[in-house]
Short mmCIF file of C-alpha atoms and ligand atoms in Angstrom, two decimals:
data_model
loop_
_atom_site.label_atom_id
_atom_site.label_comp_id
_atom_site.label_asym_id
_atom_site.label_seq_id
_atom_site.Cartn_x
_atom_site.Cartn_y
_atom_site.Cartn_z
CA UNK T 712 8.78 10.26 -17.01
CA UNK T 713 6.48 11.50 -14.23
CA UNK T 714 8.18 12.67 -11.08
CA UNK T 715 7.31 11.16 -7.73
CA UNK T 716 6.33 13.60 -5.01
CA UNK T 717 7.61 11.30 -2.26
CA UNK T 718 10.93 9.56 -1.73
CA UNK T 719 9.94 6.97 0.85
CA UNK T 720 6.44 5.59 1.23
CA UNK T 721 4.49 2.84 2.91
CA UNK T 722 1.90 1.17 0.75
CA UNK T 723 -0.84 -0.51 2.76
CA UNK T 724 -2.66 -3.21 0.81
CA UNK T 725 -5.63 -5.04 2.18
CA UNK T 726 -5.54 -8.81 1.86
CA UNK T 727 -8.69 -8.58 -0.29
CA UNK T 728 -6.68 -6.62 -2.86
CA UNK T 729 -4.89 -9.88 -3.67
CA UNK T 730 -7.99 -12.07 -3.75
CA UNK T 731 -9.37 -11.01 -7.13
CA UNK T 732 -12.94 -11.83 -8.04
CA UNK T 733 -13.17 -14.92 -5.86
CA UNK T 734 -12.95 -12.66 -2.82
CA UNK T 735 -10.98 -15.32 -0.96
CA UNK T 736 -7.40 -16.58 -1.00
CA UNK T 737 -4.90 -15.43 -3.58
CA UNK T 738 -5.53 -14.83 -7.25
CA UNK T 739 -2.15 -15.09 -8.97
CA UNK T 740 -3.27 -12.87 -11.84
CA UNK T 741 -4.40 -10.17 -9.36
CA UNK T 742 -1.12 -10.40 -7.45
CA UNK T 743 0.75 -10.05 -10.76
CA UNK T 744 -1.25 -6.94 -11.64
CA UNK T 745 -0.61 -5.33 -8.25
CA UNK T 746 3.08 -6.28 -8.52
CA UNK T 747 3.24 -4.58 -11.93
CA UNK T 748 1.80 -1.38 -10.47
CA UNK T 749 4.35 -1.48 -7.65
CA UNK T 750 7.15 -2.22 -10.13
CA UNK T 751 6.16 0.90 -12.12
CA UNK T 752 6.53 3.19 -9.13
CA UNK T 753 9.76 1.54 -7.97
CA UNK T 754 11.19 2.54 -11.38
CA UNK T 755 10.40 6.16 -10.47
CA UNK T 756 13.05 5.96 -7.75
CA UNK T 757 10.61 5.79 -4.84
CA UNK T 758 11.66 3.76 -1.80
CA UNK T 759 8.73 1.44 -1.22
CA UNK T 760 7.79 -0.61 1.77
CA UNK T 761 4.59 -2.56 1.92
CA UNK T 762 2.29 -3.67 4.70
CA UNK T 763 -0.24 -6.23 3.60
CA UNK T 764 -3.30 -7.39 5.50
CA UNK T 765 -4.61 -10.95 5.72
CA UNK T 766 -8.39 -10.56 5.41
CA UNK T 767 -8.50 -12.69 2.24
CA UNK T 768 -7.70 -15.65 4.50
CA UNK T 769 -8.63 -14.74 8.05
CA UNK T 770 -9.40 -11.76 10.26
CA UNK T 771 -8.69 -11.96 13.98
CA UNK T 772 -11.95 -10.19 14.81
CA UNK T 773 -13.91 -12.86 12.91
CA UNK T 774 -12.84 -15.54 15.37
CA UNK T 775 -16.13 -15.48 17.26
CA UNK T 776 -15.90 -17.54 20.44
CA UNK T 777 -12.14 -17.91 20.00
CA UNK T 778 -9.44 -16.55 22.20
CA UNK T 779 -8.71 -13.18 20.56
CA UNK T 780 -4.95 -13.51 20.75
CA UNK T 781 -5.05 -16.91 19.03
CA UNK T 782 -7.38 -15.52 16.36
CA UNK T 783 -5.03 -12.57 15.81
CA UNK T 784 -2.03 -14.88 15.54
CA UNK T 785 -3.86 -16.74 12.77
CA UNK T 786 -4.40 -13.39 11.03
CA UNK T 787 -0.68 -12.62 11.29
CA UNK T 788 0.13 -15.92 9.59
CA UNK T 789 -2.27 -14.96 6.81
CA UNK T 790 -0.23 -11.79 6.19
CA UNK T 791 2.88 -13.95 5.74
CA UNK T 792 1.21 -15.92 2.93
CA UNK T 793 0.24 -12.68 1.18
CA UNK T 794 3.72 -11.21 1.67
CA UNK T 795 5.40 -14.26 0.16
CA UNK T 796 3.02 -14.22 -2.83
CA UNK T 797 3.77 -10.55 -3.42
CA UNK T 798 7.51 -11.12 -3.00
CA UNK T 799 7.37 -13.90 -5.57
CA UNK T 800 5.44 -11.80 -8.10
CA UNK T 801 7.79 -8.82 -7.67
CA UNK T 802 10.87 -11.01 -8.00
CA UNK T 803 9.46 -12.41 -11.24
CA UNK T 804 9.59 -8.84 -12.53
CA UNK T 805 13.24 -8.56 -11.51
CA UNK T 806 12.74 -6.42 -8.40
CA UNK T 807 14.81 -7.08 -5.26
CA UNK T 808 12.49 -7.75 -2.33
CA UNK T 809 13.01 -8.57 1.33
CA UNK T 810 10.19 -9.82 3.54
CA UNK T 811 10.62 -9.03 7.23
CA UNK T 812 8.39 -10.63 9.83
CA UNK T 813 7.46 -9.15 13.20
CA UNK T 814 7.34 -12.69 14.61
CA UNK T 815 10.53 -14.62 13.95
CA UNK T 816 10.27 -17.38 11.37
CA UNK T 817 13.84 -17.28 10.13
CA UNK T 818 13.52 -20.22 7.78
CA UNK T 819 10.96 -18.24 5.79
CA UNK T 820 11.98 -14.59 6.01
CA UNK T 821 14.17 -12.08 7.79
CA UNK T 822 13.08 -10.85 11.21
CA UNK T 823 12.01 -7.20 11.37
CA UNK T 824 15.07 -5.08 12.05
CA UNK T 825 14.47 -1.38 11.52
CA UNK T 826 18.01 -0.48 10.51
CA UNK T 827 18.19 -3.35 8.07
CA UNK T 828 14.83 -2.38 6.56
CA UNK T 829 16.12 1.17 5.96
CA UNK T 830 19.33 -0.19 4.44
CA UNK T 831 17.31 -2.35 2.03
CA UNK T 832 15.25 0.68 1.00
CA UNK T 833 18.40 2.72 0.43
CA UNK T 834 19.57 -0.06 -1.89
CA UNK T 835 16.29 0.23 -3.84
CA UNK T 836 14.92 -3.03 -2.50
CA UNK T 837 11.24 -3.28 -1.67
CA UNK T 838 10.61 -4.30 1.92
CA UNK T 839 7.43 -6.13 2.86
CA UNK T 840 6.49 -6.09 6.53
CA UNK T 841 4.63 -9.26 7.52
CA UNK T 842 2.89 -10.41 10.74
CA UNK T 843 1.58 -6.93 11.52
CA UNK T 844 3.44 -5.56 14.52
CA UNK T 845 3.48 -9.05 16.04
CA UNK T 846 1.01 -8.19 18.81
CA UNK T 847 -2.62 -9.14 19.07
CA UNK T 848 -5.31 -6.43 19.23
CA UNK T 849 -3.41 -4.33 16.65
CA UNK T 850 -4.36 -4.10 13.00
CA UNK T 851 -2.23 -3.97 9.89
CA UNK T 852 -3.38 -0.33 9.54
CA UNK T 853 -1.64 0.34 12.84
CA UNK T 854 1.37 -1.56 11.52
CA UNK T 855 1.53 0.80 8.55
CA UNK T 856 1.39 3.79 10.91
CA UNK T 857 4.05 2.42 13.26
CA UNK T 858 6.43 1.30 10.52
CA UNK T 859 5.95 4.63 8.71
CA UNK T 860 7.03 6.46 11.86
CA UNK T 861 9.94 4.09 12.44
CA UNK T 862 11.41 4.17 8.94
CA UNK T 863 10.50 7.86 8.48
CA UNK T 864 8.22 7.34 5.51
CA UNK T 865 6.72 10.59 4.24
CA UNK T 866 3.28 9.23 3.53
CA UNK T 867 1.05 6.17 3.82
CA UNK T 868 -0.71 5.11 0.63
CA UNK T 869 -3.83 3.32 1.79
CA UNK T 870 -5.23 1.24 -1.06
CA UNK T 871 -8.93 0.39 -0.70
CA UNK T 872 -11.80 -0.94 -2.75
CA UNK T 873 -13.38 2.53 -2.70
CA UNK T 874 -11.56 5.47 -4.32
CA UNK T 875 -11.41 7.71 -1.24
CA UNK T 876 -13.30 8.71 1.89
CA UNK T 877 -16.97 9.62 1.48
CA UNK T 878 -19.51 11.28 3.74
CA UNK T 879 -21.36 7.92 3.74
CA UNK T 880 -20.86 4.51 2.17
CA UNK T 881 -21.01 5.28 -1.59
CA UNK T 882 -22.20 1.72 -2.32
CA UNK T 883 -25.27 2.30 -0.16
CA UNK T 884 -25.90 6.05 -0.40
CA UNK T 885 -25.89 7.66 -3.85
CA UNK T 886 -25.72 11.12 -2.26
CA UNK T 887 -22.41 10.33 -0.59
CA UNK T 888 -19.76 12.94 -1.41
CA UNK T 889 -16.04 12.30 -1.55
CA UNK T 890 -13.65 14.35 0.58
CA UNK T 891 -10.54 15.60 -1.23
CA UNK T 892 -8.95 16.40 2.08
CA UNK T 893 -9.92 15.78 5.69
CA UNK T 894 -8.11 16.08 9.00
CA UNK T 895 -7.33 13.19 11.32
CA UNK T 896 -9.77 14.18 14.06
CA UNK T 897 -12.66 14.62 11.63
CA UNK T 898 -12.17 11.05 10.41
CA UNK T 899 -12.51 9.87 14.01
CA UNK T 900 -15.27 12.26 15.09
CA UNK T 901 -17.42 11.62 12.03
CA UNK T 902 -16.97 7.86 12.48
CA UNK T 903 -15.56 7.41 8.95
CA UNK T 904 -14.17 3.92 8.73
CA UNK T 905 -11.18 4.62 6.51
CA UNK T 906 -8.60 3.42 8.99
CA UNK T 907 -8.86 2.32 12.59
CA UNK T 908 -8.60 4.88 15.37
CA UNK T 909 -5.29 3.62 16.79
CA UNK T 910 -3.68 3.98 13.38
CA UNK T 911 -5.15 7.45 12.74
CA UNK T 912 -4.00 8.85 16.08
CA UNK T 913 -0.54 7.37 15.56
CA UNK T 914 -0.32 9.14 12.19
CA UNK T 915 -1.65 12.36 13.71
CA UNK T 916 0.89 12.30 16.55
CA UNK T 917 3.71 11.74 14.08
CA UNK T 918 2.46 14.05 11.34
CA UNK T 919 2.22 11.35 8.69
CA UNK T 920 -0.31 12.07 5.93
CA UNK T 921 -2.43 9.21 4.56
CA UNK T 922 -3.65 9.07 0.99
CA UNK T 923 -6.73 6.86 0.68
CA UNK T 924 -7.37 5.70 -2.89
CA UNK T 925 -8.92 2.86 -4.88
CA UNK T 926 -6.84 0.08 -6.39
CA UNK T 927 -9.22 -0.58 -9.27
CA UNK T 928 -7.61 1.82 -11.70
CA UNK T 929 -4.32 0.42 -13.12
CA UNK T 930 -2.49 3.69 -12.64
CA UNK T 931 -3.85 4.38 -9.17
CA UNK T 932 -0.67 3.91 -7.15
CA UNK T 933 1.26 6.03 -9.64
CA UNK T 934 -1.32 8.81 -9.45
CA UNK T 935 -1.20 8.76 -5.66
CA UNK T 936 2.57 8.96 -5.66
CA UNK T 937 2.90 11.78 -8.17
CA UNK T 938 0.68 13.90 -5.93
CA UNK T 939 -2.07 14.24 -8.54
CA UNK T 940 -5.28 15.32 -6.86
CA UNK T 941 -6.55 11.84 -6.28
CA UNK T 942 -8.46 9.93 -3.63
CA UNK T 943 -8.65 11.58 -0.21
CA UNK T 944 -5.73 12.91 1.79
CA UNK T 945 -5.93 12.74 5.58
CA UNK T 946 -3.56 15.22 7.21
P1 GTP R 473 22.96 -6.56 2.41
O1 GTP R 473 23.32 -6.70 3.85
O2 GTP R 473 22.70 -5.16 2.03
O3 GTP R 473 23.87 -7.26 1.47
O4 GTP R 473 21.52 -7.23 2.31
P2 GTP R 473 21.09 -8.68 1.88
O5 GTP R 473 19.69 -8.84 2.34
O6 GTP R 473 21.33 -8.94 0.43
O7 GTP R 473 22.10 -9.56 2.67
P3 GTP R 473 21.91 -10.70 3.68
O8 GTP R 473 23.20 -11.43 3.63
O9 GTP R 473 21.43 -10.18 4.98
O10 GTP R 473 20.75 -11.60 3.07
C1 GTP R 473 20.92 -12.41 1.93
C2 GTP R 473 19.61 -13.11 1.66
O11 GTP R 473 19.26 -13.88 2.79
C3 GTP R 473 18.43 -12.17 1.41
O12 GTP R 473 17.56 -12.75 0.48
C4 GTP R 473 17.75 -12.09 2.76
O13 GTP R 473 16.37 -11.81 2.69
C5 GTP R 473 18.00 -13.50 3.28
N1 GTP R 473 18.01 -13.49 4.73
C6 GTP R 473 18.74 -12.73 5.57
N2 GTP R 473 18.46 -13.00 6.84
C7 GTP R 473 17.52 -13.96 6.83
C8 GTP R 473 16.81 -14.69 7.82
O14 GTP R 473 16.96 -14.49 9.02
N3 GTP R 473 15.91 -15.64 7.38
C9 GTP R 473 15.72 -15.87 6.07
N4 GTP R 473 14.82 -16.79 5.73
N5 GTP R 473 16.36 -15.22 5.11
C10 GTP R 473 17.25 -14.28 5.48
#
């Protein structure tokens, strides 16, 4: 069996990763596939926590003309739907999962309690962090950075539609070249849109590397976790 390079990780999934071909809402078959990939790495003894976005339902910044905080709250609720779908799919595979929400909704999930999250991970449960950090104006990328620092994750695995960071958008520019490695400040200075600036600086300040990779390949999460040269590493 392959050996994982990391013991405790945060996997950041965009909401779109759960939408499948429709590009909106939740595709149960896509969620099942992603859950399978996560199940595979949990069997490697890796402590996994997940931050999932909500863009398959709603993005706060899309609420043109709306109060931004209200729009962001709607986005946070979208992450809860995705978290519950992922919890359900993982539990169907026999994995223990705990969803923790940054905004209390006790009838649905546990509230976010750092010590409890770490305890769950130590007991090989997967923890899904929902509602972002519970504050408007912050993204789920920033949530991944903050939670990674709090629970002392060694790395953030940032799953995207594109298989790494390129010099330009590879869908628009055929001369775009992929970076194998890049430092935090270069991502910001070159205006590469891999992760938002708040999240990048948070990772930089706390020395947390980020592996950016594509979710299209079935084995992608496993490759990222075994440290195979894969995607782009920001450090
Ligand atoms: P241990 O303390 O290690 O035994 O963890 P545990 O999560 O198994 O124990 P706990 O008694 O805290 O939780 C039992 C179940 O209740 C788990 O499925 C939790 O996710 C769930 N649970 C715990 N607290 C809450 C809560 O505030 N709201 C909701 N909805 N579920 C909760």
